[in-house]
Each structure stands twice: as structure tokens, then as C-alpha cells.
PDB file of C-alpha atoms in Angstrom:
ATOM      1  CA  ASP A   1     118.660  91.532  85.211  1.00 80.00           C
ATOM      2  CA  ASP A   2     118.698  90.499  81.573  1.00 89.00           C
ATOM      3  CA  SER A   3     115.679  92.705  80.824  1.00 94.00           C
ATOM      4  CA  VAL A   4     114.547  96.253  80.071  1.00 96.00           C
ATOM      5  CA  VAL A   5     111.192  97.791  80.972  1.00 96.00           C
ATOM      6  CA  LEU A   6     109.889 100.227  78.350  1.00 96.00           C
ATOM      7  CA  ARG A   7     107.185 102.831  79.134  1.00 96.00           C
ATOM      8  CA  TRP A   8     105.527 105.390  76.861  1.00 96.00           C
ATOM      9  CA  ASN A   9     102.571 107.738  76.554  1.00 94.00           C
ATOM     10  CA  PRO A  10      99.388 106.242  75.072  1.00 93.00           C
ATOM     11  CA  VAL A  11      98.215 106.728  71.493  1.00 89.00           C
ATOM     12  CA  ILE A  12      94.961 108.702  71.578  1.00 89.00           C
ATOM     13  CA  GLU A  13      93.001 107.237  68.668  1.00 88.00           C
ATOM     14  CA  PRO A  14      89.473 105.827  68.842  1.00 91.00           C
ATOM     15  CA  ASP A  15      90.436 102.806  66.727  1.00 93.00           C
ATOM     16  CA  PHE A  16      93.788 102.071  68.413  1.00 93.00           C
ATOM     17  CA  GLN A  17      94.428  98.330  68.831  1.00 94.00           C
ATOM     18  CA  SER A  18      97.972  97.603  70.048  1.00 96.00           C
ATOM     19  CA  TYR A  19     101.679  98.461  70.069  1.00 96.00           C
ATOM     20  CA  TYR A  20     104.408  96.496  68.330  1.00 95.00           C
ATOM     21  CA  VAL A  21     107.738  96.526  70.188  1.00 96.00           C
ATOM     22  CA  TYR A  22     110.999  96.226  68.218  1.00 96.00           C
ATOM     23  CA  SER A  23     114.526  95.777  69.565  1.00 96.00           C
ATOM     24  CA  ALA A  24     118.086  95.270  68.298  1.00 96.00           C
ATOM     25  CA  THR A  25     121.713  95.613  69.396  1.00 96.00           C
ATOM     26  CA  SER A  26     122.292  98.302  66.742  1.00 95.00           C
ATOM     27  CA  PRO A  27     120.386 101.450  65.747  1.00 95.00           C
ATOM     28  CA  ASN A  28     117.162 101.304  63.689  1.00 93.00           C
ATOM     29  CA  ALA A  29     115.717  98.431  65.710  1.00 91.00           C
ATOM     30  CA  SER A  30     113.530  96.174  63.600  1.00 91.00           C
ATOM     31  CA  GLY A  31     113.631  92.852  65.506  1.00 92.00           C
ATOM     32  CA  PHE A  32     110.127  92.042  66.688  1.00 93.00           C
ATOM     33  CA  SER A  33     109.918  91.691  70.496  1.00 94.00           C
ATOM     34  CA  GLY A  34     106.178  91.552  71.149  1.00 94.00           C
ATOM     35  CA  ILE A  35     102.698  93.076  71.059  1.00 95.00           C
ATOM     36  CA  THR A  36     100.879  94.839  73.881  1.00 96.00           C
ATOM     37  CA  ALA A  37      97.899  97.134  74.377  1.00 94.00           C
ATOM     38  CA  ASP A  38      99.494  98.531  77.562  1.00 95.00           C
ATOM     39  CA  THR A  39     101.830 101.521  77.748  1.00 96.00           C
ATOM     40  CA  SER A  40     104.678  99.420  79.111  1.00 96.00           C
ATOM     41  CA  PHE A  41     106.466  96.283  77.989  1.00 97.00           C
ATOM     42  CA  THR A  42     109.293  94.218  79.453  1.00 96.00           C
ATOM     43  CA  VAL A  43     111.800  92.858  76.966  1.00 96.00           C
ATOM     44  CA  THR A  44     113.453  89.775  78.485  1.00 94.00           C
ATOM     45  CA  GLY A  45     116.249  87.410  77.520  1.00 94.00           C
ATOM     46  CA  LEU A  46     118.752  90.226  76.998  1.00 95.00           C
ATOM     47  CA  THR A  47     122.462  90.179  77.765  1.00 93.00           C
ATOM     48  CA  ASN A  48     123.572  92.354  80.692  1.00 90.00           C
ATOM     49  CA  TYR A  49     125.847  95.279  79.769  1.00 90.00           C
ATOM     50  CA  GLN A  50     124.953  95.017  76.060  1.00 95.00           C
ATOM     51  CA  PRO A  51     123.304  98.242  74.767  1.00 97.00           C
ATOM     52  CA  TYR A  52     119.925  97.686  73.071  1.00 97.00           C
ATOM     53  CA  TYR A  53     117.852  99.946  70.819  1.00 97.00           C
ATOM     54  CA  PHE A  54     114.048 100.038  70.925  1.00 97.00           C
ATOM     55  CA  ARG A  55     111.258 101.436  68.754  1.00 96.00           C
ATOM     56  CA  LEU A  56     107.468 101.161  68.782  1.00 96.00           C
ATOM     57  CA  GLY A  57     104.839 100.873  66.127  1.00 94.00           C
ATOM     58  CA  SER A  58     101.099 100.959  66.639  1.00 94.00           C
ATOM     59  CA  ILE A  59      98.269  99.351  64.703  1.00 93.00           C
ATOM     60  CA  ASP A  60      94.604 100.241  64.556  1.00 93.00           C
ATOM     61  CA  THR A  61      91.554  98.010  64.254  1.00 93.00           C
ATOM     62  CA  SER A  62      91.652  98.360  60.441  1.00 93.00           C
ATOM     63  CA  GLY A  63      95.194  96.924  60.347  1.00 92.00           C
ATOM     64  CA  ASN A  64      96.927 100.228  59.601  1.00 91.00           C
ATOM     65  CA  LEU A  65     100.474 100.204  61.010  1.00 89.00           C
ATOM     66  CA  ASN A  66     102.086 103.573  61.697  1.00 88.00           C
ATOM     67  CA  ALA A  67     105.724 104.507  61.153  1.00 86.00           C
ATOM     68  CA  PHE A  68     108.220 103.685  63.891  1.00 91.00           C
ATOM     69  CA  SER A  69     108.454 105.875  66.968  1.00 93.00           C
ATOM     70  CA  SER A  70     111.674 107.624  67.839  1.00 94.00           C
ATOM     71  CA  GLU A  71     114.330 105.220  69.056  1.00 96.00           C
ATOM     72  CA  VAL A  72     115.530 104.838  72.639  1.00 97.00           C
ATOM     73  CA  THR A  73     118.486 102.922  73.987  1.00 97.00           C
ATOM     74  CA  ALA A  74     118.915 101.048  77.263  1.00 96.00           C
ATOM     75  CA  THR A  75     121.463  98.693  78.767  1.00 95.00           C
ATOM     76  CA  PRO A  76     120.357  95.959  81.192  1.00 94.00           C
ATOM     77  CA  ILE A  77     122.538  95.479  84.254  1.00 90.00           C
ATOM     78  CA  ASP A  78     123.068  92.759  86.853  1.00 88.00           C
ATOM     79  CA  GLN A  79     120.814  93.385  89.840  1.00 89.00           C
ATOM     80  CA  THR A  80     121.049  89.934  91.445  1.00 90.00           C
ATOM     81  CA  SER A  81     122.632  89.891  94.882  1.00 94.00           C
ATOM     82  CA  PRO A  82     125.110  87.138  95.666  1.00 96.00           C
ATOM     83  CA  ALA A  83     124.102  84.364  98.039  1.00 96.00           C
ATOM     84  CA  ALA A  84     124.680  85.039 101.719  1.00 97.00           C
ATOM     85  CA  PRO A  85     127.877  83.388 103.002  1.00 97.00           C
ATOM     86  CA  VAL A  86     127.120  80.192 104.933  1.00 97.00           C
ATOM     87  CA  ASN A  87     128.477  78.133 107.812  1.00 98.00           C
ATOM     88  CA  LEU A  88     130.210  80.949 109.669  1.00 98.00           C
ATOM     89  CA  VAL A  89     132.021  79.479 112.679  1.00 98.00           C
ATOM     90  CA  ALA A  90     134.025  81.261 115.398  1.00 98.00           C
ATOM     91  CA  SER A  91     136.568  79.805 117.812  1.00 97.00           C
ATOM     92  CA  ALA A  92     138.446  81.524 120.634  1.00 96.00           C
ATOM     93  CA  THR A  93     141.775  81.315 122.393  1.00 94.00           C
ATOM     94  CA  ASP A  94     143.571  83.715 124.739  1.00 94.00           C
ATOM     95  CA  GLY A  95     142.652  87.254 123.575  1.00 95.00           C
ATOM     96  CA  GLN A  96     142.012  86.016 120.056  1.00 96.00           C
ATOM     97  CA  VAL A  97     139.124  84.909 117.828  1.00 97.00           C
ATOM     98  CA  GLN A  98     139.332  83.014 114.570  1.00 97.00           C
ATOM     99  CA  ILE A  99     136.395  82.892 112.143  1.00 98.00           C
ATOM    100  CA  HIS A 100     135.869  80.925 108.956  1.00 98.00           C
ATOM    101  CA  TRP A 101     133.024  80.266 106.508  1.00 98.00           C
ATOM    102  CA  ASN A 102     132.325  78.464 103.235  1.00 97.00           C
ATOM    103  CA  PRO A 103     133.383  80.360 100.094  1.00 97.00           C
ATOM    104  CA  ASN A 104     130.709  81.743  97.785  1.00 96.00           C
ATOM    105  CA  GLY A 105     130.426  80.369  94.266  1.00 92.00           C
ATOM    106  CA  GLU A 106     129.411  83.415  92.192  1.00 90.00           C
ATOM    107  CA  GLY A 107     131.450  84.178  89.099  1.00 89.00           C
ATOM    108  CA  ASP A 108     131.110  87.916  89.722  1.00 90.00           C
ATOM    109  CA  PHE A 109     132.308  87.816  93.348  1.00 93.00           C
ATOM    110  CA  GLY A 110     133.789  91.106  94.533  1.00 95.00           C
ATOM    111  CA  LYS A 111     134.338  91.148  98.283  1.00 96.00           C
ATOM    112  CA  TYR A 112     133.346  89.820 101.696  1.00 97.00           C
ATOM    113  CA  TYR A 113     132.508  92.266 104.492  1.00 98.00           C
ATOM    114  CA  ILE A 114     133.084  91.140 108.076  1.00 98.00           C
ATOM    115  CA  TYR A 115     130.917  92.677 110.813  1.00 98.00           C
ATOM    116  CA  SER A 116     131.572  92.434 114.537  1.00 98.00           C
ATOM    117  CA  GLY A 117     130.463  93.840 117.861  1.00 97.00           C
ATOM    118  CA  ASN A 118     129.681  92.943 121.459  1.00 97.00           C
ATOM    119  CA  THR A 119     125.932  92.631 120.888  1.00 97.00           C
ATOM    120  CA  PRO A 120     123.963  90.294 118.622  1.00 98.00           C
ATOM    121  CA  ASN A 121     123.418  91.213 114.940  1.00 97.00           C
ATOM    122  CA  PRO A 122     126.471  93.477 114.526  1.00 98.00           C
ATOM    123  CA  THR A 123     126.374  96.069 111.713  1.00 97.00           C
ATOM    124  CA  THR A 124     129.867  97.547 112.078  1.00 97.00           C
ATOM    125  CA  ILE A 125     132.261  96.490 109.323  1.00 97.00           C
ATOM    126  CA  ILE A 126     135.622  95.605 110.873  1.00 97.00           C
ATOM    127  CA  ASP A 127     137.328  93.996 107.896  1.00 97.00           C
ATOM    128  CA  SER A 128     136.926  92.891 104.287  1.00 96.00           C
ATOM    129  CA  THR A 129     138.578  90.567 101.821  1.00 95.00           C
ATOM    130  CA  SER A 130     138.436  90.573  98.037  1.00 93.00           C
ATOM    131  CA  THR A 131     139.502  86.982  97.373  1.00 93.00           C
ATOM    132  CA  ILE A 132     136.661  84.449  97.147  1.00 94.00           C
ATOM    133  CA  ASP A 133     138.629  81.716  98.945  1.00 94.00           C
ATOM    134  CA  ASP A 134     139.984  84.021 101.696  1.00 95.00           C
ATOM    135  CA  THR A 135     137.511  82.748 104.294  1.00 96.00           C
ATOM    136  CA  LEU A 136     139.688  82.469 107.395  1.00 97.00           C
ATOM    137  CA  LYS A 137     140.358  85.516 109.591  1.00 97.00           C
ATOM    138  CA  THR A 138     142.028  85.909 112.980  1.00 97.00           C
ATOM    139  CA  TYR A 139     141.503  88.898 115.299  1.00 97.00           C
ATOM    140  CA  SER A 140     143.919  89.475 118.196  1.00 96.00           C
ATOM    141  CA  GLY A 141     144.124  91.868 121.118  1.00 96.00           C
ATOM    142  CA  LEU A 142     140.589  91.102 122.235  1.00 96.00           C
ATOM    143  CA  THR A 143     139.370  91.196 125.813  1.00 96.00           C
ATOM    144  CA  ASN A 144     139.093  87.807 127.476  1.00 96.00           C
ATOM    145  CA  TYR A 145     135.646  86.841 128.790  1.00 96.00           C
ATOM    146  CA  THR A 146     133.912  89.384 126.513  1.00 97.00           C
ATOM    147  CA  GLN A 147     131.402  88.024 124.015  1.00 97.00           C
ATOM    148  CA  TYR A 148     132.127  88.912 120.350  1.00 98.00           C
ATOM    149  CA  TYR A 149     129.537  88.488 117.590  1.00 98.00           C
ATOM    150  CA  PHE A 150     130.339  88.113 113.882  1.00 98.00           C
ATOM    151  CA  ARG A 151     128.434  88.147 110.581  1.00 98.00           C
ATOM    152  CA  ILE A 152     129.542  88.213 106.917  1.00 98.00           C
ATOM    153  CA  THR A 153     128.068  89.605 103.688  1.00 98.00           C
ATOM    154  CA  ALA A 154     129.229  89.139 100.095  1.00 97.00           C
ATOM    155  CA  ARG A 155     129.281  91.869  97.437  1.00 96.00           C
ATOM    156  CA  ASP A 156     129.555  91.209  93.708  1.00 95.00           C
ATOM    157  CA  THR A 157     131.456  93.246  91.125  1.00 92.00           C
ATOM    158  CA  ASN A 158     128.271  95.261  90.444  1.00 90.00           C
ATOM    159  CA  SER A 159     127.965  96.288  94.124  1.00 92.00           C
ATOM    160  CA  ASN A 160     124.974  94.020  94.773  1.00 95.00           C
ATOM    161  CA  LEU A 161     125.137  93.053  98.455  1.00 97.00           C
ATOM    162  CA  SER A 162     123.993  89.733  99.907  1.00 97.00           C
ATOM    163  CA  SER A 163     121.976  89.321 103.049  1.00 98.00           C
ATOM    164  CA  TYR A 164     123.884  88.530 106.247  1.00 98.00           C
ATOM    165  CA  SER A 165     125.374  85.129 106.957  1.00 98.00           C
ATOM    166  CA  ASN A 166     124.443  83.230 110.060  1.00 98.00           C
ATOM    167  CA  GLU A 167     125.806  84.799 113.220  1.00 98.00           C
ATOM    168  CA  ALA A 168     128.654  83.267 115.205  1.00 98.00           C
ATOM    169  CA  SER A 169     129.644  84.375 118.688  1.00 97.00           C
ATOM    170  CA  VAL A 170     132.442  83.426 121.018  1.00 97.00           C
ATOM    171  CA  SER A 171     134.290  84.699 124.079  1.00 96.00           C
ATOM    172  CA  PRO A 172     138.113  84.621 124.269  1.00 95.00           C
ATOM    173  CA  PHE A 173     139.434  83.179 127.514  1.00 92.00           C
ATOM    174  CA  ASP A 174     142.650  83.137 129.492  1.00 87.00           C
ATOM    175  CA  GLN A 175     144.890  80.212 128.574  1.00 82.00           C
ATOM    176  CA  THR A 176     148.044  81.424 130.266  1.00 81.00           C
ATOM    177  CA  ALA A 177     149.221  79.213 133.094  1.00 78.00           C
ATOM    178  CA  PRO A 178     149.968  81.001 136.352  1.00 79.00           C
ATOM    179  CA  LEU A 179     153.551  81.654 137.329  1.00 80.00           C
ATOM    180  CA  ASN A 180     155.325  79.017 139.386  1.00 78.00           C
ATOM    181  CA  PRO A 181     155.011  79.618 143.084  1.00 74.00           C
ATOM    182  CA  PRO A 182     157.995  81.340 144.631  1.00 75.00           C
ATOM    183  CA  LEU A 183     160.581  79.202 146.347  1.00 74.00           C
ATOM    184  CA  PHE A 184     159.643  78.680 149.919  1.00 70.00           C
ATOM    185  CA  ILE A 185     161.698  77.407 152.766  1.00 75.00           C
ATOM    186  CA  VAL A 186     160.487  75.363 155.672  1.00 74.00           C
ATOM    187  CA  LEU A 187     161.963  76.546 158.886  1.00 76.00           C
ATOM    188  CA  SER A 188     161.839  74.279 161.827  1.00 70.00           C
TER     189      SER A 188
END
């Protein structure tokens, strides 16, 4: 996120002192980014999805600076997962379960995945939704008195996946009143 890690082969000189790292958003990078004696350097504070150009220079103990290295280009990308959805709650009625949770707040929200099963910590995706505020789902045709477990994850537009939400479980139950008793006659 917002950075690029550069790596290169070492300069083999007895009087080598350090590398100068240069970067820019256009070719022939000449913007100074830092100094290091290592063969890697992380350039931070970059803008994701903006191409950057990089070159190296090296200096020896006498202060002699060499010409620039060949140029490389790299583009930082978003690697931050969204927050896990929170406050997942499930409620049941006759053959039906309704779940809801708090909406995520990320600007790069992509989709929620809904997982369910009959054992704790389900990993089977049963549904998804791609609207950040679509946080209410109803599932019908379920078996009464069977425990159903649910969890949610969020994915951003760069396919970074959150960790699981809290788990909610519930068992649908019969809410249908029995039929009226048949008419009976008292015979004396």
C-alpha cells in the first residue's frame, strides 16, 4: 500500500559508500527519495495505481557519484483488507432465518459474502451482495429445529478480503397453529 520496495545487486567496489535512490511519476527519475547502504529500499508516501519510475546512483568514500542506473517502473497497489463486518445478528421464524449486520465504511467496498452451514464456523458461501448498505437477508425453506450458523466477509474493489464477522446461529421453529379439532358429537 502506498509504497514500492526496490531491490538490486550490490556494487562491488572496495570504496563503495552508499546508494542514492531517485523516483518520479515520469521517465528519467531525478527526485531524491533517500540514501541507503543496503541493496533494498522502500519508497513510501506514494499514490496507489500511479506508475512511478526509479533509478539508482552510488557514491564512494571519495565522494564520486556514478551515472544513474537503468530505470525501472512500478505501480503501488491497495493491499489493505476491509474491516470485518460487525454485529451480525440472526433471527428465526417458521422455516426462515433473517440476518442483518452493520454496514462497512470503506470507500472501496466491493461485496459482502455470506457463509452458512449446520456446524460452527461455516466456510460455504451461500450468497453475496454488492451494495454496501444491503445488510439484511432472509433465507426461506429451511428445516425447523435445525441449527444454522452464519458469518460474513467484506471484499473491496481490489479483491482484498476481510476476516470473518462474528458468528450468529439460530434454529427456525414451527409457528403454525394446529388445525381446529374436528366436529364431535356427544351421543347420550
